[in-house]
Short mmCIF file of C-alpha atoms and ligand atoms in Angstrom, two decimals:
data_model
loop_
_atom_site.label_atom_id
_atom_site.label_comp_id
_atom_site.label_asym_id
_atom_site.label_seq_id
_atom_site.Cartn_x
_atom_site.Cartn_y
_atom_site.Cartn_z
CA MET A 1 -0.32 -0.06 -0.44
CA ASP A 2 1.85 3.23 -0.82
CA SER A 3 -1.11 5.74 0.79
CA PRO A 4 -0.63 7.51 3.64
CA LEU A 5 -1.28 6.00 7.17
CA PRO A 6 -4.89 6.97 8.28
CA GLY A 7 -4.17 10.79 9.98
CA ALA A 8 -1.46 11.46 7.42
CA GLY A 9 -4.22 13.87 5.51
CA VAL A 10 -6.79 10.84 3.85
CA PRO A 11 -9.68 9.88 5.65
CA ALA A 12 -9.54 6.69 6.88
CA SER A 13 -13.53 5.77 4.64
CA ILE A 14 -10.74 7.04 0.95
CA LEU A 15 -8.58 3.96 1.84
CA VAL A 16 -10.18 1.74 3.07
CA ALA A 17 -11.99 1.59 -0.73
CA CYS A 18 -8.36 2.07 -1.37
CA TRP A 19 -7.88 -1.54 0.27
CA LEU A 20 -11.28 -2.94 -0.99
CA ALA A 21 -10.31 -1.79 -4.77
CA PRO A 22 -8.77 -4.98 -6.98
CA ARG A 23 -5.01 -3.10 -7.36
CA ALA A 24 -2.97 -5.30 -5.91
CA GLY A 25 0.22 -6.98 -8.29
CA TRP A 26 0.54 -10.07 -9.18
CA GLY A 27 3.07 -11.33 -7.35
CA GLN A 28 2.71 -15.35 -8.36
CA THR A 29 5.32 -16.75 -10.62
CA VAL A 30 3.87 -18.04 -13.40
CA ALA A 31 2.62 -21.81 -13.82
CA PRO A 32 3.08 -22.67 -17.73
CA ALA A 33 0.08 -24.95 -18.81
CA ASP A 34 0.69 -28.54 -19.70
CA ASP A 35 2.08 -27.47 -23.24
CA GLY A 36 4.31 -24.64 -22.04
CA ALA A 37 1.80 -21.79 -22.74
CA LEU A 38 1.87 -19.18 -20.79
CA GLU A 39 -1.64 -18.68 -19.07
CA CYS A 40 -3.53 -16.15 -16.43
CA PRO A 41 -2.65 -17.04 -12.74
CA ALA A 42 -4.85 -18.55 -11.06
CA LEU A 43 -6.38 -17.22 -8.11
CA ASP A 44 -5.32 -17.68 -4.92
CA PRO A 45 -7.65 -17.25 -1.87
CA ARG A 46 -4.86 -16.13 0.42
CA GLY A 47 -3.22 -14.46 -1.89
CA PRO A 48 -3.34 -10.34 -2.02
CA ALA A 49 -4.04 -10.34 -6.23
CA ALA A 50 -7.28 -9.41 -8.04
CA ASP A 51 -9.54 -12.49 -9.46
CA PRO A 52 -8.02 -12.91 -12.91
CA ASP A 53 -11.71 -13.42 -14.61
CA LEU A 54 -11.89 -9.62 -14.24
CA TYR A 55 -7.95 -8.45 -14.32
CA CYS A 56 -6.56 -10.67 -16.72
CA ILE A 57 -6.86 -11.31 -20.31
CA GLU A 58 -5.94 -13.99 -22.17
CA LEU A 59 -4.57 -13.89 -24.98
CA ILE A 60 -5.03 -16.35 -27.86
CA HIS A 61 -2.82 -16.88 -30.68
CA ALA A 62 -3.12 -15.80 -34.30
CA PRO A 63 -3.03 -20.13 -36.43
CA ASP A 64 0.29 -19.95 -38.63
CA PHE A 65 2.12 -18.79 -34.48
CA PRO A 66 1.05 -21.66 -32.59
CA GLY A 67 3.79 -22.35 -30.19
CA ALA A 68 3.04 -18.33 -29.41
CA SER A 69 1.03 -17.25 -25.78
CA GLY A 70 -0.01 -14.81 -23.50
CA TYR A 71 -1.58 -12.33 -20.57
CA VAL A 72 -2.18 -9.38 -20.03
CA GLU A 73 -2.34 -8.06 -16.47
CA LEU A 74 -4.78 -5.36 -15.53
CA THR A 75 -3.92 -3.11 -12.15
CA PRO A 76 -6.17 -0.14 -11.82
CA ALA A 77 -3.70 2.78 -12.54
CA ASP A 78 -2.97 5.05 -8.46
CA SER A 79 -5.78 7.35 -7.27
CA PRO A 80 -6.71 8.21 -4.38
CA PHE A 81 -10.79 7.43 -4.99
CA GLY A 82 -9.69 3.49 -4.98
CA ALA A 83 -11.37 3.29 -8.54
CA ALA A 84 -9.33 4.32 -10.64
CA VAL A 85 -11.09 6.13 -13.67
CA THR A 86 -10.66 9.76 -15.80
CA ILE A 87 -12.02 12.95 -15.01
CA ASP A 88 -14.82 11.64 -18.09
CA GLY A 89 -15.52 8.50 -15.95
CA HIS A 90 -13.03 5.54 -18.20
CA HIS A 91 -11.54 3.52 -16.47
CA ARG A 92 -7.79 4.52 -16.27
CA PHE A 93 -5.42 0.42 -16.06
CA HIS A 94 -1.57 -0.27 -16.57
CA LEU A 95 -0.39 -3.15 -18.52
CA ALA A 96 1.83 -5.63 -17.94
CA LEU A 97 2.89 -8.30 -21.17
CA GLN A 98 3.46 -11.85 -20.38
CA LEU A 99 5.03 -13.81 -23.17
CA ALA A 100 6.17 -16.45 -24.64
CA GLY A 101 6.50 -18.63 -28.06
CA LEU A 102 7.69 -14.80 -29.77
CA PRO A 103 9.26 -15.73 -33.11
CA ASP A 104 12.95 -14.48 -34.27
CA PRO A 105 10.74 -11.43 -35.90
CA ALA A 106 13.23 -11.46 -38.88
CA GLY A 107 12.68 -14.50 -39.75
CA LEU A 108 9.25 -13.85 -40.45
CA GLY A 109 9.58 -11.13 -42.46
CA ASP A 110 10.74 -7.32 -42.59
CA TYR A 111 9.73 -6.71 -39.13
CA SER A 112 12.72 -5.42 -36.40
CA GLY A 113 9.99 -6.29 -33.58
CA TYR A 114 6.38 -6.69 -32.00
CA VAL A 115 4.45 -3.64 -30.75
CA ALA A 116 1.56 -4.15 -29.01
CA TRP A 117 -1.81 -2.36 -29.21
CA ALA A 118 -4.70 -1.53 -27.66
CA THR A 119 -8.09 -0.71 -29.61
CA THR A 120 -12.28 -0.27 -29.42
CA PRO A 121 -14.30 -2.76 -30.70
CA ARG A 122 -14.62 0.67 -33.32
CA LEU A 123 -10.99 0.39 -34.13
CA ARG A 124 -10.56 3.55 -33.25
CA PRO A 125 -8.88 5.29 -31.42
CA VAL A 126 -5.73 2.60 -31.50
CA LEU A 127 -2.80 3.06 -29.90
CA ASN A 128 0.31 2.44 -29.60
CA LEU A 129 1.30 0.97 -26.84
CA GLY A 130 5.18 0.19 -28.01
CA ARG A 131 7.57 -2.81 -28.41
CA VAL A 132 7.03 -5.68 -26.65
CA ALA A 133 9.17 -8.78 -26.03
CA ASN A 134 9.13 -13.11 -24.30
CA GLY A 135 8.56 -12.14 -21.13
CA ARG A 136 7.29 -9.48 -18.65
CA THR A 137 7.05 -5.80 -20.39
CA ALA A 138 4.90 -2.95 -18.81
CA VAL A 139 2.70 -0.62 -21.23
CA GLY A 140 -0.32 2.24 -20.09
CA PRO A 141 -1.60 3.19 -18.49
CA ILE A 142 -4.95 3.48 -21.03
CA ASP A 143 -8.49 4.69 -20.80
CA LEU A 144 -10.35 2.29 -22.84
CA ASP A 145 -13.37 1.33 -21.03
CA LYS A 146 -14.07 -2.26 -23.16
CA PHE A 147 -10.65 -3.02 -25.60
CA LEU A 148 -8.25 -4.85 -27.53
CA VAL A 149 -5.45 -6.15 -26.85
CA LEU A 150 -3.56 -7.04 -29.87
CA VAL A 151 0.30 -7.80 -30.51
CA THR A 152 1.92 -7.31 -34.58
CA ALA A 153 5.49 -7.90 -35.79
CA GLU A 154 6.08 -4.34 -37.41
CA SER A 155 8.82 -2.23 -39.22
CA ASP A 156 8.76 0.24 -37.89
CA PRO A 157 7.49 0.50 -33.68
CA ASP A 158 6.35 3.92 -34.32
CA ALA A 159 4.18 3.39 -36.56
CA PRO A 160 0.61 5.03 -35.59
CA ALA A 161 -1.81 1.96 -36.82
CA TRP A 162 0.21 -1.46 -37.14
CA GLU A 163 0.93 -3.17 -40.65
CA GLY A 164 2.33 -6.17 -39.44
CA ARG A 165 1.18 -9.58 -38.60
CA ILE A 166 -1.39 -10.30 -36.32
CA VAL A 167 0.55 -12.75 -33.12
CA LEU A 168 -1.92 -12.78 -30.39
CA ARG A 169 -4.89 -10.62 -29.15
CA GLY A 170 -6.91 -10.74 -26.74
CA THR A 171 -10.09 -9.16 -25.39
CA SER A 172 -11.27 -7.20 -22.23
CA ALA A 173 -13.24 -8.49 -20.18
CA GLY A 174 -16.04 -5.83 -20.92
CA MET A 175 -16.22 -7.02 -24.69
CA ARG A 176 -17.82 -10.11 -23.56
CA MET A 177 -20.84 -9.22 -24.43
CA GLU A 178 -19.75 -8.54 -27.92
CA PRO A 179 -20.10 -11.04 -30.64
CA GLU A 180 -17.54 -14.17 -30.25
CA ASP A 181 -16.46 -13.85 -33.38
CA LEU A 182 -16.01 -10.48 -33.78
CA LEU A 183 -12.55 -10.72 -34.11
CA ALA A 184 -12.99 -12.76 -37.07
CA LEU A 185 -15.68 -10.21 -38.43
CA THR A 186 -13.93 -7.29 -38.80
CA GLY A 187 -11.40 -9.08 -41.59
CA MET A 188 -8.84 -8.36 -38.27
CA VAL A 189 -8.05 -12.01 -39.00
CA GLY A 190 -8.34 -13.39 -42.25
CA GLY A 191 -10.85 -11.48 -43.23
CA ALA A 192 -12.76 -10.52 -46.57
CA ALA A 193 -14.75 -8.76 -47.87
CA LEU A 194 -19.06 -8.16 -47.12
CA PRO A 195 -20.86 -11.02 -48.09
CA PRO A 196 -24.12 -10.67 -48.96
CA PRO A 197 -26.78 -11.34 -46.25
CA ALA A 198 -28.18 -14.93 -46.16
CA ARG A 199 -31.45 -16.00 -45.87
CA GLY A 200 -33.31 -13.12 -48.50
CA TRP A 201 -32.32 -10.02 -45.58
CA ARG A 202 -31.46 -7.63 -46.63
CA ARG A 203 -28.86 -5.14 -44.68
CA PRO A 204 -30.57 -1.68 -43.84
CA PRO A 205 -29.71 2.44 -45.73
CA MET A 206 -27.28 3.51 -43.41
CA HIS A 207 -26.64 7.26 -42.76
CA PRO A 208 -23.39 8.47 -45.26
CA SER A 209 -22.08 9.50 -42.15
CA VAL A 210 -22.68 6.55 -39.98
CA ALA A 211 -21.00 3.82 -40.55
CA MET A 212 -21.95 0.39 -39.40
CA MET A 213 -20.79 -1.37 -36.53
CA PRO A 214 -17.79 -3.42 -37.87
CA GLY A 215 -18.13 -6.89 -37.98
CA VAL A 216 -22.65 -6.48 -37.17
CA GLY A 217 -22.33 -5.48 -41.28
CA ARG A 218 -21.63 -9.52 -40.74
CA LEU A 219 -24.15 -10.90 -39.21
CA THR A 220 -26.70 -12.45 -40.79
CA PRO A 221 -30.11 -13.39 -38.27
CA PRO A 222 -30.80 -17.30 -37.01
CA ALA A 223 -34.22 -16.68 -39.23
CA ASP A 224 -36.10 -16.32 -41.95
CA PRO A 225 -37.90 -12.86 -42.55
CA PHE A 226 -41.24 -12.93 -41.63
CA LEU A 227 -43.94 -10.32 -42.67
CA PRO A 228 -47.76 -11.72 -41.36
CA SER A 229 -50.56 -12.02 -43.56
CA ALA A 230 -54.28 -12.03 -43.87
CA ALA A 231 -56.72 -14.00 -44.99
CA GLU A 232 -59.64 -11.85 -44.09
CA PRO A 233 -60.09 -7.78 -44.35
CA LEU A 234 -58.80 -6.91 -40.69
CA PRO A 235 -59.82 -4.16 -38.58
CA PRO A 236 -57.53 -0.60 -38.68
CA ALA A 237 -55.32 -0.94 -36.09
CA ARG A 238 -57.79 1.76 -32.94
CA PRO A 239 -55.30 4.22 -31.11
CA ARG A 240 -54.34 2.80 -27.90
CA GLU A 241 -56.54 3.08 -24.76
CA ILE A 242 -56.23 3.45 -20.68
CA VAL A 243 -57.28 0.61 -18.73
CA ARG A 244 -57.12 0.77 -15.42
CA LEU A 245 -57.06 -1.83 -12.36
CA GLY A 246 -56.82 -1.59 -8.99
CA ASP A 247 -55.79 -5.04 -6.95
CA GLY A 248 -56.99 -7.99 -7.65
CA GLY A 249 -57.72 -6.04 -10.92
CA THR A 250 -58.40 -8.41 -14.42
CA LEU A 251 -57.33 -7.60 -18.06
CA ASP A 252 -57.45 -10.40 -21.44
CA LEU A 253 -54.70 -9.16 -23.65
CA GLU A 254 -54.91 -10.48 -26.91
CA ALA A 255 -52.20 -10.64 -29.54
CA GLY A 256 -53.49 -10.61 -32.44
CA LEU A 257 -52.93 -8.93 -36.53
CA VAL A 258 -55.11 -5.30 -37.17
CA GLU A 259 -54.55 -3.74 -40.48
CA ARG A 260 -52.48 -0.17 -40.05
CA THR A 261 -51.82 2.56 -42.43
CA ILE A 262 -48.33 4.30 -43.13
CA ASP A 263 -47.92 7.23 -45.75
CA GLY A 264 -50.89 5.76 -47.41
CA ARG A 265 -50.39 2.03 -47.61
CA THR A 266 -52.23 -0.13 -45.59
CA PHE A 267 -49.38 -3.79 -43.75
CA THR A 268 -51.10 -6.68 -42.16
CA MET A 269 -49.35 -6.17 -38.97
CA TYR A 270 -49.89 -7.23 -34.62
CA GLY A 271 -51.54 -5.26 -32.28
CA PHE A 272 -53.00 -5.99 -28.55
CA ASN A 273 -56.40 -6.19 -28.24
CA GLY A 274 -56.37 -4.21 -31.96
CA GLN A 275 -54.55 -1.55 -30.03
CA TYR A 276 -51.94 0.17 -31.54
CA PRO A 277 -49.93 0.41 -29.60
CA GLY A 278 -51.39 -2.31 -27.65
CA PRO A 279 -53.17 -0.68 -23.83
CA LEU A 280 -51.71 0.71 -21.44
CA ILE A 281 -52.38 -0.29 -18.37
CA HIS A 282 -52.48 1.83 -15.26
CA VAL A 283 -52.22 0.55 -12.13
CA PRO A 284 -51.45 1.39 -8.35
CA GLN A 285 -48.20 0.39 -6.40
CA ASP A 286 -48.37 -2.10 -4.88
CA ALA A 287 -51.24 -4.01 -6.93
CA THR A 288 -51.23 -7.64 -7.70
CA ILE A 289 -53.25 -8.23 -11.40
CA THR A 290 -53.67 -11.41 -14.08
CA VAL A 291 -53.55 -10.36 -17.23
CA ASN A 292 -54.91 -13.39 -19.60
CA VAL A 293 -52.10 -13.36 -22.66
CA THR A 294 -53.75 -15.44 -25.76
CA ASN A 295 -52.36 -15.13 -28.97
CA ARG A 296 -54.02 -14.93 -32.08
CA LEU A 297 -51.30 -14.62 -34.16
CA SER A 298 -49.12 -17.34 -36.18
CA LEU A 299 -46.42 -17.67 -34.42
CA PRO A 300 -45.39 -18.14 -30.94
CA THR A 301 -45.27 -15.50 -28.04
CA ALA A 302 -45.39 -14.47 -24.30
CA VAL A 303 -45.67 -10.50 -22.55
CA HIS A 304 -42.67 -9.47 -20.92
CA TRP A 305 -42.63 -7.17 -18.53
CA HIS A 306 -39.52 -4.77 -18.25
CA GLY A 307 -38.46 -4.01 -15.29
CA ILE A 308 -40.86 -5.07 -12.91
CA ARG A 309 -39.88 -7.31 -10.60
CA LEU A 310 -42.09 -9.89 -10.61
CA GLU A 311 -41.80 -13.56 -10.08
CA ASN A 312 -39.46 -15.49 -11.88
CA ARG A 313 -41.86 -18.02 -13.98
CA PHE A 314 -43.92 -14.65 -15.32
CA ASP A 315 -41.81 -12.92 -16.45
CA GLY A 316 -42.60 -14.14 -19.77
CA VAL A 317 -39.15 -15.27 -21.87
CA PRO A 318 -39.81 -18.12 -23.63
CA GLY A 319 -37.35 -21.03 -23.62
CA LEU A 320 -36.29 -19.50 -20.39
CA THR A 321 -39.23 -18.90 -17.45
CA GLN A 322 -42.33 -20.63 -19.40
CA ASP A 323 -43.20 -22.58 -22.72
CA PRO A 324 -44.15 -20.93 -25.15
CA ILE A 325 -47.97 -19.63 -25.45
CA GLU A 326 -48.75 -21.27 -28.57
CA PRO A 327 -51.13 -19.78 -31.84
CA GLY A 328 -54.71 -20.24 -29.90
CA GLU A 329 -53.10 -20.61 -26.74
CA THR A 330 -53.76 -18.65 -23.32
CA PHE A 331 -51.24 -18.07 -19.52
CA GLN A 332 -52.55 -16.08 -16.85
CA TYR A 333 -49.49 -13.95 -15.59
CA ARG A 334 -49.87 -12.86 -12.28
CA ILE A 335 -48.02 -9.60 -11.45
CA HIS A 336 -46.97 -7.60 -8.59
CA PHE A 337 -45.79 -4.13 -8.71
CA PRO A 338 -43.69 -2.85 -6.14
CA ASP A 339 -42.42 -0.25 -7.45
CA ALA A 340 -43.36 2.89 -8.88
CA GLY A 341 -42.56 4.10 -12.62
CA LEU A 342 -43.77 3.58 -15.92
CA TYR A 343 -42.93 0.47 -17.75
CA TRP A 344 -43.47 -1.73 -21.54
CA TYR A 345 -44.42 -5.55 -22.06
CA HIS A 346 -43.40 -6.96 -25.22
CA PRO A 347 -42.46 -10.32 -25.93
CA HIS A 348 -39.72 -11.99 -26.35
CA HIS A 349 -40.39 -14.79 -29.81
CA ARG A 350 -38.46 -13.10 -32.97
CA GLU A 351 -38.57 -9.37 -31.23
CA ASP A 352 -38.19 -8.00 -34.41
CA VAL A 353 -41.17 -9.94 -36.38
CA GLN A 354 -43.47 -9.05 -32.75
CA GLN A 355 -42.32 -5.16 -31.72
CA ASP A 356 -41.63 -3.96 -34.15
CA LEU A 357 -45.56 -5.22 -36.41
CA GLY A 358 -46.33 -3.46 -32.96
CA LEU A 359 -46.82 -6.06 -29.34
CA TYR A 360 -45.95 -3.13 -26.46
CA GLY A 361 -47.96 -0.86 -24.60
CA ASN A 362 -46.67 0.41 -21.33
CA LEU A 363 -47.44 -0.09 -18.20
CA GLN A 364 -47.95 3.67 -15.57
CA VAL A 365 -47.76 2.12 -11.54
CA GLU A 366 -48.30 5.15 -9.90
CA ALA A 367 -46.69 6.23 -6.77
CA ALA A 368 -47.85 5.36 -3.30
CA ASP A 369 -45.82 8.29 -2.06
CA PRO A 370 -48.43 11.63 -3.76
CA ALA A 371 -44.84 13.46 -3.26
CA TYR A 372 -42.70 10.49 -5.63
CA PHE A 373 -43.08 12.30 -9.00
CA GLY A 374 -42.65 15.91 -9.30
CA PRO A 375 -46.08 17.74 -9.96
CA ALA A 376 -47.50 17.98 -13.89
CA ASN A 377 -50.11 19.78 -15.12
CA ARG A 378 -51.09 17.58 -17.25
CA GLU A 379 -48.97 13.88 -18.49
CA GLN A 380 -49.29 12.45 -21.52
CA VAL A 381 -47.69 8.89 -21.93
CA LEU A 382 -45.45 8.73 -25.06
CA MET A 383 -44.24 5.61 -26.81
CA LEU A 384 -42.13 5.52 -29.50
CA ASP A 385 -40.78 3.64 -32.13
CA ASP A 386 -38.78 4.15 -35.78
CA LEU A 387 -40.22 1.61 -38.09
CA LEU A 388 -38.07 0.76 -42.35
CA VAL A 389 -40.98 0.49 -44.78
CA ASP A 390 -39.86 -0.80 -47.99
CA ALA A 391 -40.48 1.67 -51.52
CA ALA A 392 -41.59 -1.48 -53.01
CU1 CU B 1 -38.01 -5.42 -22.45
#
């Protein structure tokens, strides 16, 4: 601990935060894996080291460098506040690269050495972290929240962006929610031109000044495009109604087809109870209501009560908390509203079709405390959606 002791000018509460923050050193000796490859050291529960699951990045070798391995230790930069962040809130980390098995760069081509890089999922900015070699090299600090680390062979170690061969790469824990094949998708590893989307999907038009995020342009949804049709003429969608329910109240909610007119053209779309959006369900805080959801669609469905803390079996996620409601079936939800606020409900089955075609509505939970919301002369609930409609 390199901070002053309590009584030396730093409040004790801040020191406690420093001690709790995962910033302690990485004292372990490196244990190579069975095949000699370096791996993040396991957490020693008795030791002071930070959890390697969050503070160590495993570096994966490119296919043509099977002998190379390594990892990156992250240590939060010094901060009197426990959490090391920049003035605009980005985490600041020192990086230490532990590398093994890097071949002589001159043997790979016109390269003088290896350089480490950090960049974001959008591939900008690209930060040259300096030369690295087999063994341990400390670099940084950097202040990126989600990032990739790359090790490349370069002829110019001061280049602003990598030009040479990628040997190792890894991603920070914050990137785990990205597509697992992001690196391949971006074309960074074995990339090629953007393939046409499969299954009849078309890419949405992009504004010329807004580029599609790297990787996303290569994704094709694992489903077929779908638009409903109706054998009979449909009633036009009605504007949503406000349904006021007290404790113990019941609502029958039917997901079905409606006709909507957008920009002078008529479309077969979806609605709850023939309304678009669905009914605004207004309840007092602490009420428990029953909603009987009947599926009049040709697809399975369910209703998720977004943001409501409720019993898991009524959370409305098909395949996770309930079986999907098949066409013609009814599912009974019992929903308790412990928290005041404005919420929404919507299906979690083929969201691309069911939500976009109109299956959503609001939940307004009136606070038990009349002063909970600020005073207003008039209250209006708006729901915003955007819809891309083909010219054809
Ligand atoms: Cu939701």
